[in-house]
Coordinates of C-alpha atoms and ligand atoms in Angstrom, one line a residue:
M187 CA -20.1 -0.5 -9.2
D188 CA -18.2 -3.5 -10.3
S189 CA -18.2 -7.1 -11.1
D190 CA -19.1 -10.1 -9.0
T191 CA -15.5 -11.2 -8.6
R192 CA -14.7 -8.6 -6.0
Y193 CA -17.2 -10.3 -3.7
E194 CA -16.0 -13.8 -4.6
D195 CA -12.6 -12.7 -3.5
K196 CA -13.9 -13.1 0.0
W197 CA -13.7 -16.9 -0.5
P198 CA -10.0 -16.9 0.3
A199 CA -11.1 -16.9 3.9
A200 CA -12.5 -20.3 3.4
R201 CA -9.9 -21.9 1.2
A202 CA -6.8 -22.3 3.4
T203 CA -7.4 -25.9 4.3
G204 CA -8.6 -27.0 0.9
P205 CA -12.0 -28.0 -0.6
A206 CA -13.2 -30.0 2.4
A207 CA -13.1 -26.8 4.5
F208 CA -15.6 -25.2 2.2
L209 CA -18.2 -27.6 3.3
S210 CA -18.6 -26.5 7.0
R211 CA -21.9 -25.1 8.0
R212 CA -20.6 -21.6 8.6
R213 CA -18.9 -21.5 5.3
L214 CA -22.0 -22.7 3.5
A215 CA -23.9 -19.9 5.1
L216 CA -21.2 -17.4 4.0
V217 CA -21.2 -18.8 0.5
A218 CA -24.9 -18.7 0.2
W219 CA -24.9 -15.1 1.3
L220 CA -22.2 -14.3 -1.2
A221 CA -24.1 -16.0 -3.9
L222 CA -26.9 -13.6 -3.2
V223 CA -24.6 -10.6 -3.3
I224 CA -23.1 -11.9 -6.5
V225 CA -26.4 -12.2 -8.2
S226 CA -27.6 -8.8 -7.2
V227 CA -24.4 -7.0 -8.0
G228 CA -23.8 -8.9 -11.3
G229 CA -26.9 -7.5 -13.0
L230 CA -26.0 -3.9 -12.4
T231 CA -22.4 -4.4 -13.5
T232 CA -23.4 -6.1 -16.7
F233 CA -25.8 -3.2 -17.3
I234 CA -23.1 -0.6 -16.7
M235 CA -20.5 -2.5 -18.8
Y236 CA -22.8 -2.8 -21.7
T237 CA -24.2 0.6 -21.9
S238 CA -21.0 2.3 -22.8
H239 CA -18.3 1.4 -25.2
P240 CA -16.1 4.5 -25.7
A241 CA -13.4 4.2 -28.3
A242 CA -10.0 3.6 -27.0
Q243 CA -7.8 6.7 -26.8
I244 CA -4.2 5.8 -27.4
T245 CA -1.6 8.5 -26.8
E246 CA 1.9 7.9 -28.0
T247 CA 5.0 7.4 -25.9
M248 CA 8.5 6.3 -26.7
D249 CA 7.2 2.7 -26.4
D250 CA 4.9 3.4 -29.4
V251 CA 7.6 5.0 -31.4
L252 CA 9.8 1.9 -31.0
R253 CA 6.9 -0.2 -32.1
N254 CA 5.8 1.9 -35.1
H255 CA 5.5 -0.9 -37.6
T256 CA 2.8 0.8 -39.7
H257 CA 5.5 2.1 -42.0
P258 CA 8.7 1.2 -40.3
S259 CA 11.8 2.9 -41.5
T260 CA 14.8 0.6 -41.7
T261 CA 16.5 2.3 -38.8
Q262 CA 13.4 2.1 -36.6
S263 CA 12.9 -1.6 -37.1
H264 CA 16.6 -2.3 -36.5
V265 CA 16.4 -0.3 -33.2
A266 CA 13.2 -2.1 -32.2
A267 CA 14.6 -5.6 -33.0
A268 CA 17.8 -4.9 -31.1
L269 CA 16.1 -3.5 -28.0
D270 CA 13.1 -5.8 -28.1
P271 CA 14.0 -9.1 -29.8
F272 CA 10.7 -10.7 -28.7
G273 CA 8.6 -7.7 -29.9
P274 CA 5.9 -7.6 -32.5
S275 CA 8.3 -7.8 -35.4
S276 CA 9.4 -11.3 -34.3
A277 CA 5.9 -12.7 -33.9
L278 CA 3.6 -10.8 -36.3
R279 CA 3.7 -10.2 -40.1
G280 CA 3.7 -6.4 -39.7
G281 CA 1.9 -3.5 -38.1
P282 CA -1.7 -3.7 -36.9
T283 CA -4.1 -4.8 -39.6
M284 CA -7.9 -4.3 -40.2
S285 CA -8.6 -8.0 -39.7
F286 CA -6.4 -9.6 -37.1
R287 CA -6.0 -12.7 -39.4
E288 CA -4.0 -10.8 -41.9
N289 CA -1.3 -10.3 -39.2
L290 CA -0.9 -13.8 -37.9
R291 CA 2.1 -15.7 -39.0
A292 CA 1.6 -19.2 -40.3
D293 CA 4.5 -20.6 -38.3
T294 CA 3.3 -19.1 -34.9
K295 CA 0.5 -20.1 -32.6
Y296 CA -1.3 -17.6 -30.3
I297 CA -3.5 -17.5 -27.3
T298 CA -5.9 -14.8 -26.0
S299 CA -8.7 -14.1 -23.5
W300 CA -10.8 -11.2 -22.1
V301 CA -11.3 -9.4 -18.8
S302 CA -14.4 -8.5 -16.9
A303 CA -13.8 -7.6 -13.3
G304 CA -11.9 -5.1 -11.1
W305 CA -8.6 -3.8 -12.3
T306 CA -6.4 -6.0 -10.1
N307 CA -8.5 -9.0 -10.9
D308 CA -7.9 -8.2 -14.5
V309 CA -4.2 -8.0 -13.9
F310 CA -4.4 -11.5 -12.3
T311 CA -6.3 -12.7 -15.4
Y312 CA -3.7 -11.4 -17.8
I313 CA -0.9 -13.0 -15.7
N314 CA -2.8 -16.3 -16.0
L315 CA -3.2 -15.8 -19.8
I316 CA 0.5 -15.3 -20.2
Y317 CA 1.4 -18.3 -18.0
L318 CA -1.0 -20.4 -20.0
G319 CA 0.7 -19.2 -23.1
I320 CA 4.0 -20.3 -21.8
I321 CA 2.9 -23.8 -21.0
T322 CA 1.1 -24.2 -24.3
D323 CA 3.9 -22.7 -26.4
R324 CA 1.7 -20.0 -27.7
V325 CA 2.2 -16.2 -28.0
P326 CA -0.2 -14.5 -25.5
I327 CA -2.1 -11.5 -26.9
I328 CA -3.3 -9.0 -24.3
A329 CA -6.3 -6.8 -24.6
E330 CA -6.8 -3.5 -22.8
F331 CA -7.8 -2.9 -19.2
I332 CA -11.5 -2.0 -19.0
P333 CA -12.8 0.6 -16.6
S334 CA -15.0 -1.6 -14.4
H335 CA -14.5 0.4 -11.2
I336 CA -13.3 3.6 -12.9
G337 CA -16.6 4.3 -14.6
G338 CA -18.2 3.3 -17.9
H339 CA -17.5 6.7 -19.4
V340 CA -13.7 6.3 -19.1
P341 CA -11.9 4.8 -22.1
P342 CA -10.0 1.5 -21.6
I343 CA -6.3 1.9 -21.1
P344 CA -3.8 -0.3 -23.0
F345 CA -2.0 -2.9 -21.0
G346 CA 1.3 -1.5 -22.2
K347 CA 0.5 2.0 -20.8
V348 CA 0.6 0.4 -17.4
F349 CA 3.1 -2.4 -17.6
D350 CA 6.5 -2.5 -19.3
V351 CA 5.7 -5.2 -21.9
P352 CA 9.1 -5.1 -23.7
R353 CA 10.8 -5.6 -20.3
L354 CA 8.4 -8.5 -19.5
R355 CA 9.1 -10.3 -22.7
N356 CA 12.8 -9.8 -22.3
L357 CA 12.7 -11.2 -18.8
L358 CA 10.6 -14.1 -20.0
G359 CA 12.6 -14.7 -23.1
T360 CA 9.4 -15.1 -25.1
S361 CA 6.9 -13.0 -27.0
V362 CA 4.0 -11.3 -25.3
L363 CA 1.9 -9.0 -27.5
E364 CA -0.9 -6.6 -27.2
W365 CA -4.0 -6.6 -29.3
R366 CA -3.3 -3.0 -30.5
E367 CA -0.2 -4.4 -32.2
L368 CA -2.2 -7.2 -33.8
K369 CA -5.4 -5.4 -35.0
N370 CA -5.7 -1.7 -35.7
P371 CA -7.7 -0.3 -32.8
S372 CA -9.6 2.0 -35.1
S373 CA -10.6 -0.9 -37.4
T374 CA -14.3 -1.4 -37.7
F375 CA -13.9 -4.8 -39.3
V376 CA -15.7 -7.5 -37.3
D377 CA -13.6 -10.7 -37.1
D378 CA -15.3 -14.1 -36.7
I379 CA -13.6 -16.5 -34.3
G380 CA -14.4 -19.7 -32.4
C381 CA -13.4 -19.8 -28.7
W382 CA -13.8 -22.1 -25.7
N383 CA -16.6 -21.3 -23.2
V384 CA -15.0 -22.1 -19.9
W385 CA -17.6 -20.2 -17.8
E386 CA -20.5 -22.5 -18.4
A387 CA -18.3 -25.5 -17.5
V388 CA -17.5 -24.2 -14.0
Q389 CA -20.5 -22.4 -12.6
Y390 CA -24.2 -22.9 -12.7
R391 CA -25.7 -19.4 -12.3
E392 CA -25.2 -17.9 -15.8
A393 CA -26.2 -19.9 -18.8
Y394 CA -23.9 -18.1 -21.2
P395 CA -20.2 -17.6 -21.7
R396 CA -18.5 -15.0 -19.5
R397 CA -19.3 -11.6 -20.9
S398 CA -16.7 -8.9 -21.5
R399 CA -16.7 -5.6 -23.2
S400 CA -13.2 -6.4 -24.5
T401 CA -14.7 -8.4 -27.3
E402 CA -16.9 -5.5 -28.4
D403 CA -13.9 -3.1 -28.2
L404 CA -11.9 -5.6 -30.3
R405 CA -14.7 -6.1 -32.8
L406 CA -14.9 -9.8 -32.5
D407 CA -17.9 -12.0 -33.2
I408 CA -17.4 -15.1 -31.2
S409 CA -18.8 -18.6 -31.6
Y410 CA -18.4 -20.4 -28.3
T411 CA -17.8 -24.1 -27.8
Q412 CA -18.6 -25.2 -24.3
A413 CA -15.5 -26.8 -22.6
P414 CA -16.0 -30.2 -21.0
T415 CA -17.1 -30.2 -17.4
W416 CA -14.0 -32.3 -16.3
I417 CA -12.0 -29.1 -16.5
K418 CA -13.6 -27.9 -13.2
M419 CA -11.2 -28.1 -10.3
I420 CA -13.8 -29.2 -7.7
P421 CA -16.3 -31.4 -9.6
N422 CA -19.9 -30.3 -9.3
Y423 CA -19.1 -27.9 -6.5
E424 CA -21.2 -24.8 -7.1
H425 CA -19.4 -22.5 -4.7
D426 CA -16.1 -22.5 -6.6
Q427 CA -15.4 -21.9 -10.2
H428 CA -11.7 -22.6 -10.7
V429 CA -10.0 -24.7 -13.4
T430 CA -6.4 -25.8 -13.5
F431 CA -3.9 -24.4 -15.9
W432 CA -3.2 -27.9 -17.3
S433 CA -6.9 -28.8 -17.9
L434 CA -7.1 -25.7 -20.1
A435 CA -3.8 -26.5 -21.7
R436 CA -5.0 -29.9 -22.7
L437 CA -7.7 -28.2 -24.9
A438 CA -4.9 -26.4 -26.7
F439 CA -3.5 -29.7 -28.1
P440 CA -5.1 -31.7 -30.9
S441 CA -6.2 -35.0 -29.2
T442 CA -8.1 -33.5 -26.3
R443 CA -9.5 -30.7 -28.5
A444 CA -10.8 -33.3 -31.0
D445 CA -12.4 -35.4 -28.2
S446 CA -14.0 -32.3 -26.7
L447 CA -15.7 -30.7 -29.7
V448 CA -19.4 -30.2 -29.4
T449 CA -21.9 -28.1 -31.4
P450 CA -20.8 -24.5 -31.0
L451 CA -23.1 -21.6 -30.1
P452 CA -23.7 -19.4 -33.2
S453 CA -22.0 -16.1 -33.0
P454 CA -24.3 -13.2 -32.0
K455 CA -23.6 -10.9 -35.0
H456 CA -23.0 -13.0 -38.1
N457 CA -24.7 -16.2 -36.8
V458 CA -21.6 -18.3 -37.7
S459 CA -20.8 -21.6 -35.9
L460 CA -17.1 -22.2 -35.5
P461 CA -15.0 -24.7 -33.6
P462 CA -12.3 -23.3 -31.3
D463 CA -9.7 -21.5 -33.3
E464 CA -6.4 -23.5 -33.5
H465 CA -4.3 -20.5 -34.8
L466 CA -5.5 -17.9 -32.2
L467 CA -6.7 -20.1 -29.3
C468 CA -9.1 -18.2 -27.1
Y469 CA -11.0 -18.8 -23.8
D470 CA -13.8 -16.6 -22.5
Y471 CA -12.4 -16.0 -18.9
L472 CA -9.2 -16.9 -17.2
Y473 CA -9.5 -15.3 -13.7
Y474 CA -10.4 -18.5 -11.9
V475 CA -7.4 -20.5 -13.0
S476 CA -4.9 -22.0 -10.6
A477 CA -2.3 -24.8 -10.6
H478 CA -3.6 -26.7 -7.6
Q479 CA -6.1 -24.9 -5.4
P480 CA -8.5 -21.9 -5.7
F481 CA -7.3 -18.3 -5.4
E482 CA -3.6 -19.2 -5.5
M483 CA -2.0 -15.8 -6.1
E484 CA -1.1 -15.2 -2.5
Y485 CA 0.5 -18.6 -1.9
D486 CA 4.3 -18.8 -2.1
Y487 CA 4.3 -21.5 -4.8
S488 CA 1.8 -19.8 -7.2
P489 CA 3.3 -20.5 -10.6
A490 CA 1.4 -17.7 -12.2
W491 CA 3.2 -15.3 -9.8
R492 CA 6.6 -17.0 -9.9
F493 CA 6.8 -17.5 -13.6
V494 CA 5.0 -14.3 -14.8
G495 CA 3.7 -11.9 -12.2
Q496 CA 7.0 -11.0 -10.7
Y497 CA 8.3 -9.9 -14.1
L498 CA 5.5 -7.6 -14.8
H499 CA 6.9 -4.2 -13.9
W500 CA 5.4 -0.8 -14.2
T501 CA 6.3 1.3 -17.2
P502 CA 9.1 3.8 -16.5
E503 CA 6.7 6.6 -17.2
L504 CA 4.3 5.4 -14.5
E505 CA 7.2 4.9 -12.0
Q506 CA 8.5 8.4 -12.7
L507 CA 5.1 10.0 -12.3
T508 CA 4.6 8.0 -9.0
N509 CA 8.0 9.3 -7.7
T510 CA 6.8 12.9 -8.1
Y511 CA 3.7 12.0 -6.0
V512 CA 5.8 10.4 -3.3
R513 CA 8.3 13.2 -3.2
R514 CA 5.5 15.7 -2.9
A515 CA 3.8 13.6 -0.1
L516 CA 7.1 13.3 1.9
G517 CA 8.3 16.8 1.1
T518 CA 11.5 15.4 -0.5
P519 CA 13.2 17.9 -2.8
E520 CA 13.5 16.8 -6.5
D521 CA 17.2 16.3 -6.4
S522 CA 17.2 14.2 -3.2
P523 CA 16.6 10.4 -3.1
I524 CA 13.3 9.3 -1.8
P525 CA 13.7 7.9 1.7
P526 CA 12.5 4.4 2.3
F527 CA 8.9 4.2 3.5
I528 CA 6.4 1.6 4.6
S529 CA 3.4 1.5 2.3
I530 CA -0.2 0.9 3.4
H531 CA -3.3 -0.1 1.4
V532 CA -6.5 0.4 3.3
R533 CA -9.4 -1.1 1.2
H534 CA -12.8 0.3 2.3
Y535 CA -15.6 1.6 0.2
D536 CA -17.6 -1.2 -1.4
F537 CA -16.0 -3.8 0.9
E538 CA -18.7 -2.6 3.2
A539 CA -21.0 -5.1 1.4
W540 CA -19.1 -7.8 3.3
C541 CA -19.8 -6.3 6.7
R542 CA -23.3 -7.8 6.7
G543 CA -24.9 -5.4 9.2
V544 CA -21.8 -5.0 11.3
P545 CA -21.4 -1.1 11.5
I546 CA -18.5 0.1 9.5
Q547 CA -16.7 1.4 12.6
E548 CA -16.6 -2.1 14.0
C549 CA -16.1 -3.9 10.7
F550 CA -13.2 -2.1 9.0
A551 CA -10.0 -2.2 11.1
P552 CA -9.5 1.0 13.0
L553 CA -6.3 3.0 12.5
P554 CA -4.7 1.8 15.8
V555 CA -5.0 -1.8 14.6
I556 CA -3.3 -0.8 11.3
A557 CA -0.6 1.0 13.3
R558 CA 0.1 -2.2 15.2
R559 CA 0.8 -3.9 11.9
V560 CA 3.0 -1.0 10.8
R561 CA 5.1 -1.4 14.0
E562 CA 5.5 -5.1 13.2
V563 CA 6.7 -4.4 9.7
K564 CA 9.0 -1.6 11.0
D565 CA 10.5 -4.0 13.5
E566 CA 11.0 -6.7 10.9
I567 CA 12.7 -4.4 8.5
F568 CA 15.1 -3.4 11.4
L569 CA 15.8 -7.0 12.3
R570 CA 16.4 -8.0 8.7
S571 CA 18.5 -5.1 7.6
G572 CA 19.2 -2.8 10.5
R573 CA 17.4 0.0 8.7
V574 CA 15.0 2.3 10.7
V575 CA 12.2 3.2 8.4
N576 CA 10.1 6.1 9.8
H577 CA 8.1 7.2 6.8
V578 CA 4.7 5.7 6.2
V579 CA 2.6 6.4 3.0
V580 CA -1.1 5.5 3.1
T581 CA -3.2 4.7 0.0
S582 CA -6.9 4.0 0.2
D583 CA -10.2 4.2 -1.6
E584 CA -11.7 5.8 1.5
V585 CA -13.6 9.0 0.8
N586 CA -14.3 10.2 4.3
A587 CA -12.3 13.3 4.9
T588 CA -12.3 12.9 8.7
W589 CA -10.7 9.5 8.3
W590 CA -7.9 11.0 6.2
Q591 CA -7.4 13.7 8.9
E592 CA -6.9 10.9 11.5
V593 CA -4.4 9.4 9.2
A594 CA -2.5 12.7 9.0
Q595 CA -2.6 13.0 12.8
L596 CA -0.6 9.7 13.0
G597 CA 2.2 11.4 11.1
W598 CA 1.5 9.3 8.1
F599 CA 1.8 10.7 4.6
T600 CA -0.7 10.5 1.6
P601 CA -0.4 11.2 -2.1
D602 CA -2.4 14.2 -3.1
H603 CA -4.8 13.1 -5.8
S604 CA -6.8 16.4 -5.8
D605 CA -6.0 17.0 -9.4
T606 CA -4.7 13.7 -10.6
K607 CA -7.8 12.9 -12.7
E608 CA -7.9 16.2 -14.4
L609 CA -4.2 16.1 -15.2
Y610 CA -3.7 12.4 -16.2
G611 CA -7.2 10.8 -16.4
E612 CA -9.3 8.7 -14.2
W613 CA -7.1 5.6 -14.4
Y614 CA -4.3 7.3 -12.7
P615 CA -5.3 7.5 -9.0
P616 CA -5.4 3.7 -8.7
L617 CA -2.4 3.3 -11.0
I618 CA -0.2 5.6 -8.9
D619 CA -1.5 4.2 -5.7
A620 CA -0.7 0.6 -6.8
T621 CA 2.8 1.7 -7.8
I622 CA 3.3 3.4 -4.4
Q623 CA 2.2 0.3 -2.6
S624 CA 4.7 -1.8 -4.5
Q625 CA 7.6 0.6 -3.6
G626 CA 7.4 0.1 0.2
A627 CA 10.4 -1.2 2.1
G628 CA 7.6 -3.1 3.9
F629 CA 3.8 -3.3 3.3
V630 CA 0.6 -3.4 5.3
G631 CA -2.5 -4.4 3.3
T632 CA -6.1 -5.3 3.8
A633 CA -7.0 -9.0 3.9
L634 CA -9.1 -10.2 1.0
S635 CA -8.3 -7.3 -1.4
T636 CA -6.6 -8.5 -4.6
M637 CA -5.0 -5.1 -4.8
S638 CA -3.3 -5.7 -1.4
I639 CA -2.5 -9.3 -2.3
I640 CA -0.5 -8.4 -5.4
A641 CA 1.1 -5.3 -3.6
A642 CA 2.4 -7.7 -0.9
R643 CA 3.9 -10.0 -3.5
R644 CA 5.6 -7.1 -5.2
V645 CA 7.1 -5.8 -2.0
E646 CA 8.4 -9.2 -1.2
A647 CA 9.8 -9.9 -4.6
W648 CA 11.0 -6.4 -5.6
Q649 CA 11.9 -4.8 -2.3
N650 CA 12.7 -7.9 -0.3
G651 CA 10.4 -6.3 2.3
P652 CA 8.2 -7.8 5.1
V653 CA 4.4 -7.7 4.6
R654 CA 1.3 -8.0 6.8
M655 CA -2.4 -8.2 6.0
V656 CA -4.9 -6.6 8.4
K657 CA -7.9 -8.8 9.1
W658 CA -11.3 -7.2 9.4
G659 CA -15.1 -7.9 9.7
T660 CA -15.5 -7.8 13.5
P661 CA -13.9 -5.5 16.2
D662 CA -11.4 -8.3 17.2
A663 CA -10.7 -9.7 13.7
D664 CA -7.1 -8.7 13.7
D665 CA -6.3 -9.6 17.3
H666 CA -3.2 -11.7 17.4
Ligands
GDP947 N1 -6.9 5.3 -6.0 C1 -7.2 4.2 -5.3 N2 -8.2 3.4 -5.8 C2 -8.4 2.3 -5.1 C3 -7.6 2.0 -3.9 N3 -8.1 0.8 -3.4 C4 -9.1 0.4 -4.2 N4 -9.3 1.3 -5.2 C5 -10.2 1.2 -6.4 O1 -11.0 0.0 -6.2 C6 -10.6 -1.0 -7.1 C7 -10.5 -2.3 -6.4 O2 -10.8 -3.4 -7.2 P1 -9.6 -4.4 -7.5 O3 -8.5 -3.7 -8.2 O4 -10.2 -5.6 -8.3 O5 -9.1 -4.9 -6.1 P2 -10.0 -5.5 -4.9 O6 -11.5 -5.2 -5.1 O7 -9.5 -4.8 -3.7 O8 -9.7 -7.0 -4.8 C8 -9.3 -0.6 -7.7 O9 -9.0 -1.1 -8.9 C9 -9.4 1.0 -7.7 O10 -10.1 1.4 -8.8 C10 -6.6 2.9 -3.5 O11 -5.9 2.7 -2.5 N5 -6.4 4.0 -4.2
NAG948 C1 5.0 6.1 -37.6 O1 5.5 6.1 -39.0 C2 4.8 7.0 -39.8 C3 5.4 6.9 -41.2 O2 6.8 6.9 -41.1 C4 4.8 8.4 -39.3 O3 4.0 9.3 -40.1 C5 4.2 8.4 -37.9 O4 4.4 9.7 -37.3 C6 5.0 7.4 -37.0 N1 4.4 7.4 -35.7 C7 5.2 7.4 -34.6 C8 4.5 7.3 -33.3 O5 6.4 7.6 -34.6
NAG949 C1 -28.5 -18.9 -38.2 O1 -28.0 -19.9 -39.0 C2 -28.8 -21.1 -38.9 C3 -28.0 -22.2 -39.7 O2 -27.5 -21.7 -40.9 C4 -30.2 -20.9 -39.5 O3 -30.9 -22.1 -39.4 C5 -30.8 -19.8 -38.6 O4 -32.1 -19.5 -39.2 C6 -30.0 -18.5 -38.6 N1 -30.5 -17.6 -37.6 C7 -30.6 -16.3 -37.9 C8 -31.2 -15.5 -36.8 O5 -30.3 -15.8 -38.9
NAG950 C1 -16.0 9.4 8.9 O1 -14.9 9.0 9.7 C2 -15.0 9.3 11.0 C3 -13.7 8.9 11.7 O2 -13.3 7.6 11.3 C4 -16.2 8.7 11.6 O3 -16.3 9.0 13.0 C5 -17.5 9.1 10.8 O4 -18.6 8.4 11.3 C6 -17.3 8.8 9.4 N1 -18.4 9.4 8.6 C7 -19.1 8.7 7.8 C8 -20.2 9.4 7.1 O5 -18.9 7.4 7.7
MG951 MG1 -11.3 -7.0 -7.1

């Protein structure tokens, strides 16, 4: 099960022509139906997320060795500083500490937030956090990915195990840090902190700040101050919950902050009341943040994508692992280059909840409809570059073996995940599949899936490849 935001992702269908479009009758009906789903799914998710808080398991890689500041030898810190000038040694006092406060530098300001949705939604959220850090001149501090769809028994995975953080901060030319570099992950010390409560200023269903297991994992006891309601992008509109980057940025500066202070909520553990921290600024939830209109990530102008997202590359370890899966799928020998392929993401499974009684066979796009999109992508690659790309690699959350057989009958390839979980852990099937998606010479995705949306952006930005999204919901949804 998972968080409400997966269902709210459906709203992109209604957003293309701006807020006025939300108000048509059909859309109101859709939105009302979605609200129901959100409420019913939300409770279960919250239950799952709060019944299990396994300790983070952090295994060491080269990355960690470069960042070993617990007792850095002179050589190590020189190597680290030379390779990674915006790394922790430039922005923190030292290695991870028991209380995060011991590690903050007096001359540096920081910003943080938490995640509480599907993995890709959480990637969007961290991209938003980093962009907000850039426009407020604050060092973003990123927490771990939480296993919302993976299962409550699975430990969180550090952001830096998935994404190449040193490469990101070098490309950005500014610091981006992880919480594990700030506060010792095994510390049991509970830090008090004041944060902004954005959630209650933008939606009317939940009378509390957005909940996230990240704050438990980080051992933070938070006193929340409700943000002013003018931060909401579409005033008083209950069917959207976005804010703009700059409305949140205003709260990061002294005048608006001072004007906006109201009595904080006492913290749950220590019963302390604190105004929003000025040194480590924090907001409860940054998924629903855009520059100008809701759900912006798939629009060409999205500043979060253009200024941050495109620079967020996979770790070399994840890319290498993915290459072994692609080689095996295509039958490419280890010493030969991987031939170009078109990648496909078919999002099924819980998306059934959006079919609203339409039988799955008529709701999800059938394979011939997907194949039509593959031909378009293939033709466009040929037109653009003269390359003929014949290989197709399919990734999906589908569990129906007959469907996978039909995929194989089309001559399409698939990664073999039969022992991925046992070998690498439960995070790795989606991590490898997302990496495969991003490596396509062209991409065919599933409309409304954030995983597909970001894969499409990566293929455009990293492979200069054409992309298509398959529409679904009715038998003729993708007719065009
Ligand atoms: N292994 C694998 N998992 C997938 C795939 N598609 C979806 N999932 C799982 O379902 C989750 C979808 O949630 P999210 O990432 O928020 O994307 P969205 O729900 O499609 O917008 C992923 O994070 C995966 O855990 C896939 O192609 N392969
Ligand atoms: C970090 O440094 C300490 C002390 O020098 C050493 O014991 C430890 O093994 C190092 N860890 C890594 C990952 O290099
Ligand atoms: C929390 O603190 C307030 C103010 O100091 C006090 O009035 C209240 O009784 C405390 N509540 C609990 C549960 O300790
Ligand atoms: C599995 O997929 C096949 C082919 O797409 C379909 O005919 C069958 O009904 C599916 N089975 C289930 C249980 O959904
Ligand atoms: Mg999602």
